[in-house]
Short mmCIF file of C-alpha atoms and ligand atoms in Angstrom, two decimals:
data_model
loop_
_atom_site.label_atom_id
_atom_site.label_comp_id
_atom_site.label_asym_id
_atom_site.label_seq_id
_atom_site.Cartn_x
_atom_site.Cartn_y
_atom_site.Cartn_z
CA MET A 1 130.61 131.22 -18.83
CA SER A 2 132.58 129.51 -21.67
CA LYS A 3 132.06 130.09 -25.19
CA PRO A 4 129.45 127.68 -26.64
CA ILE A 5 131.44 124.46 -28.12
CA ALA A 6 130.68 124.38 -31.79
CA THR A 7 134.29 123.05 -32.99
CA VAL A 8 136.04 120.43 -31.90
CA ALA A 9 139.50 119.08 -32.56
CA VAL A 10 141.05 115.58 -31.88
CA CYS A 11 144.70 114.94 -31.76
CA GLY A 12 145.72 111.61 -32.30
CA ALA A 13 142.92 111.45 -34.71
CA GLY A 14 145.09 108.85 -36.78
CA GLY A 15 145.03 106.46 -33.68
CA THR A 16 142.20 103.96 -32.23
CA MET A 17 140.87 106.18 -29.80
CA GLY A 18 140.92 109.55 -31.59
CA ALA A 19 139.31 108.05 -34.78
CA GLY A 20 136.40 107.24 -32.54
CA ILE A 21 136.10 110.36 -30.84
CA ALA A 22 136.20 112.30 -34.09
CA ILE A 23 133.15 110.06 -34.99
CA VAL A 24 131.16 111.20 -31.76
CA ALA A 25 131.69 114.60 -32.21
CA ALA A 26 131.16 114.78 -36.13
CA ARG A 27 128.02 112.77 -35.74
CA ALA A 28 126.50 114.87 -32.90
CA GLY A 29 127.07 118.01 -35.49
CA PHE A 30 130.27 119.67 -34.13
CA ARG A 31 132.68 120.78 -36.82
CA THR A 32 135.50 118.23 -36.17
CA ILE A 33 139.12 118.80 -37.24
CA CYS A 34 141.44 115.55 -36.97
CA HIS A 35 144.88 115.97 -36.06
CA ASP A 36 147.65 113.73 -36.00
CA VAL A 37 151.61 113.99 -36.78
CA ALA A 38 151.27 111.43 -39.54
CA ILE A 39 148.72 112.07 -42.58
CA GLU A 40 148.64 108.10 -42.99
CA GLY A 41 146.75 107.76 -40.03
CA LEU A 42 144.17 110.31 -40.68
CA ASP A 43 143.51 108.80 -44.32
CA ARG A 44 142.81 105.47 -42.44
CA THR A 45 140.83 107.16 -39.87
CA LEU A 46 138.57 108.81 -42.80
CA LYS A 47 138.51 105.67 -44.49
CA GLN A 48 137.22 103.58 -41.34
CA THR A 49 134.72 106.46 -40.53
CA GLU A 50 133.30 106.30 -43.95
CA GLY A 51 132.85 102.61 -43.59
CA PHE A 52 131.46 103.05 -39.83
CA LEU A 53 128.86 105.54 -41.03
CA THR A 54 128.05 103.58 -44.02
CA LYS A 55 127.32 100.54 -41.84
CA SER A 56 125.30 103.04 -39.34
CA VAL A 57 122.91 104.02 -42.21
CA GLU A 58 122.44 100.15 -43.48
CA ARG A 59 121.46 99.33 -39.56
CA GLY A 60 119.26 102.24 -39.88
CA LYS A 61 120.79 104.12 -36.98
CA MET A 62 121.25 107.45 -39.18
CA THR A 63 120.07 108.57 -42.67
CA GLY A 64 122.17 108.74 -45.75
CA ALA A 65 121.85 112.44 -45.40
CA ASP A 66 122.79 112.41 -41.76
CA LYS A 67 125.99 110.56 -42.78
CA ASP A 68 126.93 112.90 -45.54
CA ALA A 69 126.55 115.81 -43.22
CA ALA A 70 128.63 114.09 -40.60
CA MET A 71 131.38 113.43 -43.01
CA SER A 72 131.28 116.91 -44.44
CA ARG A 73 131.97 118.25 -40.92
CA LEU A 74 135.14 116.42 -40.71
CA SER A 75 138.49 117.69 -41.80
CA ARG A 76 142.05 116.49 -41.27
CA THR A 77 145.32 118.22 -40.88
CA THR A 78 148.81 117.87 -39.54
CA ALA A 79 149.47 121.38 -38.87
CA LEU A 80 148.62 122.05 -35.37
CA ASP A 81 148.36 125.99 -36.10
CA ASP A 82 145.20 124.90 -37.84
CA LEU A 83 143.51 123.97 -34.26
CA GLY A 84 143.43 127.79 -33.54
CA VAL A 85 139.38 127.81 -34.17
CA ALA A 86 138.74 124.89 -32.05
CA ASP A 87 136.57 125.39 -28.87
CA LEU A 88 137.37 122.05 -27.40
CA VAL A 89 140.54 120.20 -27.95
CA ILE A 90 140.44 116.48 -27.08
CA GLU A 91 143.77 114.70 -27.14
CA ALA A 92 144.13 111.07 -27.43
CA VAL A 93 147.77 110.93 -28.43
CA PHE A 94 150.44 108.38 -26.76
CA GLU A 95 150.15 107.66 -23.14
CA GLU A 96 153.11 109.73 -22.27
CA LEU A 97 152.80 112.49 -19.73
CA SER A 98 155.77 114.58 -21.54
CA VAL A 99 153.80 114.03 -25.13
CA LYS A 100 150.73 115.22 -23.95
CA ARG A 101 152.13 118.34 -21.70
CA ALA A 102 154.23 119.28 -24.69
CA LEU A 103 151.21 119.35 -26.88
CA PHE A 104 149.28 121.37 -24.49
CA LYS A 105 151.98 123.79 -24.27
CA LYS A 106 151.92 124.56 -28.00
CA LEU A 107 148.35 124.48 -28.18
CA ASN A 108 148.12 127.01 -25.66
CA ALA A 109 149.93 129.45 -27.59
CA ILE A 110 147.70 128.81 -30.65
CA CYS A 111 144.31 128.41 -29.15
CA PRO A 112 142.22 131.32 -28.01
CA ASP A 113 141.81 131.64 -24.24
CA SER A 114 138.09 130.11 -24.12
CA THR A 115 139.50 127.03 -25.67
CA ILE A 116 139.12 123.76 -23.54
CA PHE A 117 141.81 121.26 -23.34
CA ALA A 118 140.54 117.56 -22.92
CA SER A 119 142.62 114.49 -22.12
CA ASN A 120 141.62 110.86 -22.88
CA THR A 121 144.25 109.53 -20.88
CA SER A 122 143.41 106.22 -19.23
CA THR A 123 146.38 106.31 -16.56
CA LEU A 124 147.91 109.83 -16.18
CA SER A 125 146.93 112.57 -13.67
CA ILE A 126 144.81 115.22 -15.43
CA THR A 127 146.43 117.58 -13.09
CA GLU A 128 149.93 116.71 -14.27
CA ILE A 129 148.96 116.83 -17.64
CA ALA A 130 147.49 120.17 -17.02
CA GLY A 131 150.50 121.66 -15.33
CA GLY A 132 152.76 123.78 -17.61
CA SER A 133 149.92 124.04 -20.23
CA GLY A 134 149.34 127.85 -19.06
CA ARG A 135 145.63 127.18 -18.58
CA ASP A 136 145.24 124.61 -15.87
CA ASP A 137 141.83 126.01 -15.17
CA ARG A 138 140.68 124.93 -18.60
CA VAL A 139 142.11 121.34 -18.80
CA ILE A 140 139.84 118.44 -17.87
CA GLY A 141 140.07 114.61 -18.32
CA LEU A 142 137.37 113.16 -20.87
CA HIS A 143 137.85 109.10 -20.71
CA PHE A 144 136.27 107.74 -23.58
CA CYS A 145 135.60 103.60 -23.62
CA LEU A 146 136.99 101.48 -26.45
CA PRO A 147 135.50 101.72 -29.15
CA ALA A 148 134.53 105.37 -28.61
CA GLN A 149 131.93 105.45 -31.38
CA MET A 150 129.90 102.81 -29.91
CA MET A 151 130.26 103.27 -26.05
CA LYS A 152 128.27 105.99 -24.36
CA LEU A 153 130.23 106.46 -21.19
CA ILE A 154 132.70 109.15 -20.59
CA GLU A 155 134.34 109.66 -17.35
CA VAL A 156 134.76 113.28 -16.51
CA SER A 157 137.44 114.15 -14.27
CA PRO A 158 138.54 117.57 -13.24
CA GLY A 159 141.97 118.27 -12.13
CA ILE A 160 142.92 120.15 -8.79
CA LYS A 161 142.85 123.74 -10.67
CA THR A 162 140.07 122.80 -13.34
CA SER A 163 137.07 125.56 -12.87
CA ALA A 164 133.77 124.76 -12.42
CA ALA A 165 132.95 126.67 -15.58
CA THR A 166 135.34 124.17 -17.39
CA LEU A 167 133.64 121.46 -16.00
CA GLU A 168 130.07 122.39 -16.75
CA ALA A 169 131.13 123.09 -20.43
CA ALA A 170 132.59 119.73 -21.00
CA TRP A 171 129.70 117.88 -19.61
CA LEU A 172 127.06 119.85 -21.42
CA TRP A 173 129.40 118.98 -24.41
CA CYS A 174 129.46 115.26 -23.68
CA GLU A 175 125.45 115.45 -23.28
CA LYS A 176 125.16 117.23 -26.59
CA ALA A 177 127.54 114.51 -28.02
CA GLY A 178 125.00 111.78 -27.14
CA GLN A 179 127.33 110.46 -24.35
CA LEU A 180 126.52 109.58 -20.77
CA PRO A 181 128.94 111.86 -18.38
CA VAL A 182 130.00 110.41 -15.03
CA LYS A 183 131.96 112.42 -12.71
CA THR A 184 135.36 110.98 -11.15
CA GLN A 185 138.06 112.46 -9.19
CA ASP A 186 141.59 112.97 -10.70
CA LYS A 187 142.84 109.79 -9.35
CA PRO A 188 144.69 106.83 -10.99
CA GLY A 189 142.40 104.96 -13.24
CA PHE A 190 139.48 107.10 -12.40
CA ILE A 191 136.43 104.59 -11.79
CA LEU A 192 136.72 101.97 -14.62
CA ASN A 193 140.50 101.17 -14.92
CA ALA A 194 140.79 101.51 -10.90
CA LEU A 195 138.36 98.55 -10.60
CA LEU A 196 139.10 96.61 -13.49
CA VAL A 197 143.08 96.56 -13.86
CA PRO A 198 143.45 94.97 -10.17
CA PHE A 199 140.53 92.63 -10.50
CA ASN A 200 141.90 91.34 -14.03
CA ASN A 201 145.42 90.85 -12.06
CA ASP A 202 143.38 89.09 -9.24
CA CYS A 203 142.26 86.54 -12.00
CA ILE A 204 145.69 86.04 -13.45
CA ARG A 205 146.96 85.28 -9.83
CA ALA A 206 144.20 82.67 -9.45
CA VAL A 207 145.41 81.01 -12.50
CA GLU A 208 148.91 81.04 -11.25
CA ALA A 209 147.92 79.60 -7.94
CA GLY A 210 145.95 76.97 -9.50
CA VAL A 211 142.67 77.93 -8.14
CA ALA A 212 141.17 76.95 -11.34
CA SER A 213 141.66 76.71 -14.97
CA PRO A 214 141.37 80.01 -17.02
CA GLU A 215 138.54 78.41 -18.84
CA ASP A 216 136.79 77.66 -15.58
CA ILE A 217 137.60 81.19 -14.28
CA ASP A 218 135.78 82.95 -17.02
CA LYS A 219 132.97 80.39 -17.06
CA ALA A 220 132.22 81.27 -13.47
CA ILE A 221 132.29 84.87 -13.83
CA LYS A 222 130.22 84.84 -17.01
CA THR A 223 127.67 82.18 -15.45
CA GLY A 224 127.73 83.62 -11.74
CA LEU A 225 127.85 87.49 -12.44
CA GLY A 226 126.42 87.67 -15.79
CA TYR A 227 129.58 89.36 -17.29
CA LYS A 228 129.37 89.30 -20.99
CA MET A 229 132.94 88.58 -21.42
CA GLY A 230 135.09 86.48 -19.04
CA PRO A 231 138.18 88.53 -17.27
CA LEU A 232 140.83 86.53 -18.71
CA GLU A 233 139.12 86.64 -22.45
CA LEU A 234 139.30 90.47 -21.88
CA VAL A 235 142.86 90.53 -20.91
CA ASP A 236 143.77 88.50 -24.29
CA LEU A 237 141.71 91.05 -26.16
CA VAL A 238 143.12 93.95 -24.58
CA GLY A 239 146.76 92.38 -24.82
CA LEU A 240 148.80 90.91 -21.81
CA ASP A 241 151.44 93.72 -22.82
CA THR A 242 148.83 96.24 -22.26
CA GLN A 243 147.75 95.08 -19.08
CA VAL A 244 151.24 95.23 -17.85
CA ARG A 245 151.76 98.64 -19.06
CA LEU A 246 148.51 99.45 -17.02
CA CYS A 247 150.22 97.73 -13.99
CA GLU A 248 153.32 99.79 -14.50
CA ALA A 249 151.56 102.82 -14.59
CA PHE A 250 149.29 102.39 -11.51
CA TYR A 251 151.47 100.18 -9.07
CA PRO A 252 154.34 102.76 -8.48
CA ILE A 253 151.48 105.23 -7.81
CA THR A 254 149.10 103.40 -5.57
CA LEU A 255 151.58 100.86 -4.08
CA ASP A 256 148.39 98.83 -4.34
CA PRO A 257 149.63 94.75 -4.28
CA ARG A 258 146.52 94.19 -6.68
CA ALA A 259 147.75 96.70 -9.32
CA ALA A 260 151.31 95.03 -9.52
CA ALA A 261 151.82 92.95 -12.42
CA PRO A 262 151.55 89.21 -11.49
CA PRO A 263 154.55 87.19 -12.14
CA LEU A 264 152.61 84.73 -14.65
CA LEU A 265 151.80 87.88 -16.66
CA ARG A 266 155.23 88.95 -17.05
CA ARG A 267 156.33 85.51 -18.01
CA MET A 268 153.55 85.03 -20.65
CA VAL A 269 154.45 88.35 -21.90
CA ALA A 270 157.94 87.07 -22.17
CA ALA A 271 157.05 84.40 -23.93
CA GLY A 272 155.22 86.00 -26.67
CA LEU A 273 152.12 84.87 -25.62
CA LEU A 274 150.15 88.67 -25.66
CA GLY A 275 146.92 87.23 -26.28
CA ARG A 276 144.55 87.61 -29.40
CA LYS A 277 147.02 89.71 -31.34
CA THR A 278 149.64 86.91 -31.17
CA GLY A 279 147.12 83.94 -31.36
CA ARG A 280 147.72 82.67 -27.95
CA GLY A 281 147.37 84.37 -24.42
CA PHE A 282 145.37 82.61 -21.78
CA PHE A 283 143.46 80.72 -24.58
CA THR A 284 144.42 79.95 -28.26
CA TYR A 285 142.65 81.17 -31.01
CA ASN A 286 143.65 79.39 -34.03
CA SER A 287 142.41 76.04 -32.61
CA GLY A 288 139.57 77.70 -30.05
CA LYS A 289 141.53 75.70 -27.21
CA MET A 290 142.31 76.86 -24.10
CA PHE A 291 146.00 77.35 -22.83
CA GLY A 292 146.50 75.85 -19.37
CA ALA A 293 148.76 78.58 -17.98
CA MET B 1 123.06 59.63 -12.59
CA ARG B 2 120.95 58.97 -9.42
CA TYR B 3 121.76 61.07 -6.49
CA SER B 4 120.55 61.06 -3.07
CA ILE B 5 120.34 63.73 -0.43
CA ARG B 6 121.19 63.81 3.37
CA GLN B 7 120.01 67.17 4.58
CA GLN B 8 119.39 68.73 7.87
CA GLY B 9 118.21 72.67 7.76
CA GLU B 10 118.10 75.01 5.05
CA SER B 11 120.84 74.94 2.29
CA ARG B 12 122.01 77.89 0.46
CA SER B 13 122.37 76.14 -2.44
CA PHE B 14 119.12 74.51 -2.89
CA PRO B 15 116.27 76.33 -0.89
CA GLN B 16 113.23 74.83 0.10
CA GLY B 17 111.12 73.78 -2.98
CA ASP B 18 114.13 73.57 -5.32
CA ALA B 19 113.51 71.20 -8.18
CA PHE B 20 116.74 69.76 -7.35
CA LEU B 21 115.86 68.55 -4.03
CA ALA B 22 112.73 66.94 -5.47
CA ALA B 23 114.48 65.05 -7.98
CA ALA B 24 116.68 63.06 -5.52
CA ALA B 25 116.45 59.06 -5.07
CA SER B 26 116.59 57.34 -1.98
CA ASP B 27 119.61 55.46 -2.87
CA GLY B 28 122.06 57.16 -5.38
CA GLU B 29 125.35 56.71 -6.85
CA VAL B 30 126.21 60.15 -5.81
CA VAL B 31 125.09 61.24 -2.14
CA ILE B 32 124.70 65.00 -1.42
CA TYR B 33 125.39 66.19 2.16
CA LEU B 34 123.55 69.29 2.83
CA GLY B 35 124.20 70.55 6.55
CA VAL B 36 124.96 66.87 7.64
CA PRO B 37 128.25 65.64 8.90
CA LEU B 38 130.26 63.74 6.22
CA GLU B 39 130.04 60.04 6.47
CA THR B 40 132.79 58.66 3.86
CA ASP B 41 131.91 55.52 1.60
CA ASP B 42 134.29 54.54 -0.99
CA THR B 43 131.87 52.42 -2.67
CA LYS B 44 130.04 55.56 -4.00
CA GLY B 45 130.55 57.49 -7.19
CA ALA B 46 131.27 60.56 -5.40
CA ILE B 47 130.38 62.09 -1.96
CA LEU B 48 129.45 65.91 -2.10
CA ILE B 49 129.42 68.11 0.65
CA GLU B 50 127.97 71.67 0.59
CA LEU B 51 130.19 74.02 1.55
CA GLY B 52 129.70 77.66 3.45
CA LEU B 53 132.77 79.81 3.74
CA GLU B 54 135.11 76.92 4.84
CA CYS B 55 137.22 74.84 3.05
CA LEU B 56 136.72 71.00 2.24
CA GLY B 57 139.79 70.02 4.35
CA VAL B 58 137.81 71.10 7.28
CA HIS B 59 135.35 67.91 6.52
CA THR B 60 137.88 65.46 5.36
CA GLY B 61 141.04 66.55 7.10
CA GLU B 62 144.15 66.85 5.01
CA ARG B 63 147.59 65.14 4.57
CA VAL B 64 150.35 67.37 3.27
CA GLY B 65 149.17 67.83 -0.13
CA GLU B 66 148.28 64.39 -0.78
CA GLU B 67 144.66 64.63 0.28
CA GLY B 68 141.83 63.52 -1.82
CA SER B 69 139.18 60.71 -2.41
CA ASN B 70 135.67 60.67 -3.66
CA VAL B 71 134.34 63.55 -1.53
CA LEU B 72 134.18 66.86 -3.15
CA GLY B 73 132.89 70.17 -1.59
CA PHE B 74 130.62 72.30 -3.71
CA ALA B 75 128.38 75.35 -3.68
CA ARG B 76 125.93 76.93 -5.76
CA TYR B 77 127.07 80.63 -6.30
CA ARG B 78 124.85 83.16 -4.45
CA ASN B 79 125.56 86.74 -3.93
CA GLY B 80 124.49 86.97 -0.23
CA GLY B 81 120.55 87.27 -0.14
CA ASP B 82 120.34 86.89 -3.85
CA ALA B 83 118.56 83.69 -5.37
CA PRO B 84 121.20 81.17 -6.30
CA THR B 85 122.75 80.96 -9.71
CA GLN B 86 123.01 78.36 -12.15
CA LEU B 87 126.71 78.11 -11.39
CA VAL B 88 128.10 75.27 -9.06
CA GLU B 89 131.61 75.58 -7.84
CA LEU B 90 132.74 72.28 -7.21
CA VAL B 91 135.82 71.98 -4.83
CA ARG B 92 138.44 69.17 -5.36
CA GLN B 93 141.76 68.22 -3.58
CA PRO B 94 145.07 67.14 -5.04
CA ASN B 95 144.19 63.66 -5.20
CA THR B 96 140.29 63.66 -5.56
CA ARG B 97 139.47 60.81 -7.93
CA PRO B 98 138.79 61.94 -11.58
CA ASP B 99 135.62 59.38 -11.68
CA ALA B 100 134.34 61.25 -8.80
CA ILE B 101 134.95 64.73 -10.12
CA ALA B 102 133.34 63.24 -13.53
CA ALA B 103 130.09 61.72 -11.48
CA ALA B 104 129.57 65.25 -9.51
CA ARG B 105 129.70 66.98 -12.88
CA ALA B 106 127.31 64.76 -14.53
CA VAL B 107 124.81 65.01 -11.55
CA PHE B 108 124.76 68.97 -11.66
CA GLU B 109 124.93 69.22 -15.56
CA ALA B 110 122.27 66.61 -15.74
CA SER B 111 120.25 69.25 -13.85
CA GLY B 112 120.78 72.04 -15.90
CA PHE B 113 123.61 73.78 -13.78
CA VAL B 114 127.08 75.17 -14.98
CA VAL B 115 129.99 73.46 -13.24
CA VAL B 116 133.41 74.69 -12.57
CA VAL B 117 136.04 72.75 -10.63
CA ALA B 118 138.23 74.71 -8.12
CA SER B 119 140.95 73.83 -5.63
CA ASP B 120 140.17 73.88 -2.12
CA GLN B 121 141.30 77.65 -1.53
CA ALA B 122 139.53 80.31 0.30
CA GLY B 123 136.70 81.93 -1.39
CA ARG B 124 136.59 79.48 -4.18
CA ILE B 125 136.44 81.25 -7.43
CA ILE B 126 134.08 84.03 -7.33
CA ASP B 127 134.14 85.37 -3.88
CA ARG B 128 137.84 85.11 -3.93
CA LEU B 129 138.03 87.29 -7.18
CA VAL B 130 135.02 89.99 -6.80
CA ARG B 131 135.25 90.49 -2.87
CA PRO B 132 138.46 92.66 -3.15
CA LYS B 133 136.53 94.69 -6.12
CA TYR B 134 133.70 95.21 -3.77
CA ASN B 135 135.86 96.35 -1.05
CA ALA B 136 137.73 98.79 -3.12
CA ALA B 137 134.32 100.26 -4.42
CA LEU B 138 133.20 100.63 -0.84
CA ARG B 139 136.38 102.35 -0.10
CA PHE B 140 136.24 104.71 -3.31
CA LEU B 141 132.78 105.55 -2.06
CA ASP B 142 134.12 106.67 1.43
CA GLU B 143 136.87 108.42 -0.39
CA GLY B 144 134.77 110.26 -2.71
CA LEU B 145 136.17 109.25 -5.97
CA ALA B 146 132.54 109.05 -7.46
CA THR B 147 128.99 108.57 -6.32
CA SER B 148 127.57 104.90 -5.95
CA LYS B 149 125.34 105.76 -8.85
CA ASP B 150 128.15 106.84 -10.98
CA MET B 151 130.32 103.88 -10.07
CA ASP B 152 127.57 101.56 -10.79
CA LEU B 153 127.06 103.48 -14.10
CA THR B 154 130.41 103.06 -15.21
CA CYS B 155 130.46 99.34 -14.49
CA ARG B 156 127.34 98.72 -16.50
CA LEU B 157 127.88 100.99 -19.51
CA GLY B 158 132.10 100.95 -19.62
CA LEU B 159 132.35 97.32 -19.05
CA GLY B 160 128.72 95.65 -19.77
CA TYR B 161 128.24 94.25 -16.50
CA PRO B 162 124.69 93.69 -15.50
CA ASP B 163 124.94 95.53 -12.46
CA GLY B 164 127.83 97.91 -10.52
CA PRO B 165 129.61 97.05 -7.43
CA ILE B 166 127.97 98.86 -5.06
CA GLU B 167 124.36 97.94 -5.94
CA ARG B 168 125.41 94.28 -5.98
CA VAL B 169 127.29 94.21 -2.89
CA GLU B 170 124.21 96.20 -1.28
CA ARG B 171 121.81 93.92 -2.63
CA GLY B 172 123.53 90.74 -1.36
CA GLY B 173 123.99 92.25 1.85
CA LEU B 174 126.93 94.44 3.19
CA ALA B 175 127.00 92.17 6.58
CA TYR B 176 127.32 88.96 4.43
CA HIS B 177 130.07 90.68 2.55
CA TYR B 178 131.76 91.27 6.03
CA ASP B 179 131.19 87.49 6.58
CA VAL B 180 133.12 86.42 3.45
CA THR B 181 135.69 88.82 3.55
CA ALA B 182 136.54 88.56 7.31
CA ALA B 183 136.59 84.57 6.62
CA LEU B 184 138.95 85.47 3.42
CA PHE B 185 141.09 87.78 5.35
CA ALA B 186 141.44 85.25 8.20
CA VAL B 187 143.03 82.53 5.90
CA THR B 188 145.26 84.76 3.49
CA GLY B 189 145.87 87.78 5.68
CA PHE B 190 146.01 90.08 2.36
CA ALA B 191 144.76 93.75 3.19
CA ALA B 192 142.53 93.53 0.06
CA TYR B 193 140.14 91.07 1.75
CA ALA B 194 139.99 93.22 5.21
CA PRO B 195 136.49 94.02 5.52
CA ALA B 196 135.60 97.46 4.08
CA ARG B 197 134.41 100.15 6.75
CA ARG B 198 130.72 100.11 5.17
CA ALA B 199 130.62 96.30 5.69
CA MET B 200 131.86 96.48 9.22
CA VAL B 201 129.25 98.99 10.18
CA ALA B 202 126.54 96.82 8.49
CA LYS B 203 127.94 93.66 10.40
CA GLN B 204 128.16 96.05 13.78
CA ARG B 205 124.57 97.15 13.23
CA ASP B 206 123.47 93.67 12.51
CA GLY B 207 124.50 92.51 16.03
CA ALA B 208 123.25 95.68 17.65
N1 NAD C 301 143.00 101.92 -26.56
C1 NAD C 301 142.26 102.08 -25.42
O1 NAD C 301 141.42 100.99 -25.20
C2 NAD C 301 141.97 103.36 -24.76
C3 NAD C 301 141.01 103.28 -23.99
C4 NAD C 301 140.79 104.82 -23.38
C5 NAD C 301 141.58 105.87 -23.29
N2 NAD C 301 142.86 105.49 -24.08
C6 NAD C 301 143.84 106.74 -24.30
O2 NAD C 301 143.79 107.34 -25.51
C7 NAD C 301 145.02 107.76 -25.80
C8 NAD C 301 145.34 106.99 -27.28
O3 NAD C 301 145.33 105.67 -27.29
P1 NAD C 301 145.23 104.85 -28.36
O4 NAD C 301 145.00 103.35 -27.89
O5 NAD C 301 144.19 105.33 -29.25
O6 NAD C 301 146.88 105.13 -29.24
P2 NAD C 301 147.12 104.99 -30.49
O7 NAD C 301 148.58 104.60 -30.47
O8 NAD C 301 146.18 103.99 -31.31
O9 NAD C 301 147.14 106.47 -31.18
C9 NAD C 301 147.91 107.54 -30.86
C10 NAD C 301 147.79 108.36 -31.99
O10 NAD C 301 148.31 109.55 -31.61
C11 NAD C 301 149.41 110.17 -32.65
N3 NAD C 301 150.22 111.40 -32.06
C12 NAD C 301 151.19 110.77 -31.07
N4 NAD C 301 151.66 111.88 -30.71
C13 NAD C 301 151.23 112.85 -31.37
C14 NAD C 301 151.17 114.37 -31.29
N5 NAD C 301 152.15 114.87 -30.75
N6 NAD C 301 150.41 115.42 -31.67
C15 NAD C 301 149.46 114.67 -32.68
N7 NAD C 301 149.19 113.20 -32.73
C16 NAD C 301 150.02 112.31 -31.91
C17 NAD C 301 149.75 109.18 -33.17
O11 NAD C 301 150.53 109.15 -34.34
C18 NAD C 301 148.68 107.85 -33.15
O12 NAD C 301 147.83 107.95 -34.48
C19 NAD C 301 146.06 107.27 -24.76
O13 NAD C 301 146.23 108.17 -23.99
C20 NAD C 301 145.11 106.03 -24.04
O14 NAD C 301 145.71 106.08 -22.49
C21 NAD C 301 142.86 104.33 -24.65
#
């Protein structure tokens, strides 16, 4: 049996996902060490966390005392050595196999044998990340959804060598953290992205094939299926460049034609139409008007 | 806008007792065909023919991409055996008269439907887009990626969908999923539309 998890370290806590994961851990009562290579990101995270928890208090989701306690459980560091006290390290660093592998390799020398390493990767293989870590049996995938502090779902993916005890401990931690774990195999995109990325591509291909306008495709999906957000609106939110990156991660591994980046997507990225962040993707955001691609 | 209905047999879009049937006039500017062979009439604002899995061109004929008249296809979206939704997919051809599209839209919108316009391609909008996803989910289930419950939960919690792919395709009917995907596969030849094993099994048991 692994040691009960009391202290959680989050690597990449200065980033989007890491910041949210740190809130989840601290809010649920775990001592939480926020780690990143740059102190500026960690400062930003701390400020955002304070703001988020203050809003939670205002909305009656937690008391002021709960908020203060959660804040007091958070610490920050840029020194990896400080993570030696962690029972669980969750990495949410850049989506690069070499970066994640190097991080786990270093941490292996710092953390006690009982520490579990978890990866928040969206596209990489847990088994590949675990390889070379020196503790493949104690590495697991914990894929949070964006924004992590609001979304309950965690896809839990054991790699080929992950032990049953690691899976059990990670699963229990998810539940204690107030999250809802689902178990998936270590396959590209797990469940969520394996279904979503090709579906979004199909929607882009339908625009390109002149099936319907982006507006009508989104309207059809929302009305006919009850989705809260249309798929093209979602791609605009995620970023068309991110969608290309997801395709480039999945297609070479799966060779699934649905996972390949549609030509229209690439043309739009080349034209700087990246979605919301540039004001225009499948829709334009300044005027609220649709862009018929 | 007044509409009249020519019907034979049950309509998938407007099952017996649907208010839309009751509100029809005897002589409308728009004529709606439900299970009745198309008769063209250029003097009408629009002629709408209910489509199943076939393309509109099957009813109107086609002319090297220049087809189009006052005839449109339509179907109210239904997930197999589920009740029809409020979505009406209108199907147009390259030269469909804009005034006919406007008339068709007006008729359905006046009855509270949400209207989208699709070109005359297999699966229209929704089936074209969701059926490969259901196929993938059914394959994932066979391959042990996750349980059906976890796949459905992931889509509901992670993506905010009202239901997951497995519960949805099961509810609509796996044999129906077979029919839709087989029709799409016949037209496109794309492997993504090849009916999933579980749909094939359901279809085979249906016929047994
Ligand atoms: N953004 C999403 O929607 C989303 C959703 C689920 C999972 N993910 C996954 O989460 C991870 C992070 O994504 P993000 O969007 O938060 O990225 P991000 O760029 O916002 O944050 C990454 C952070 O990691 C830090 N970092 C980089 N190398 C580091 C190292 N060696 N040690 C410590 N910190 C390091 C960076 O300084 C940065 O603050 C990726 O694996 C991504 O696939 C992202």
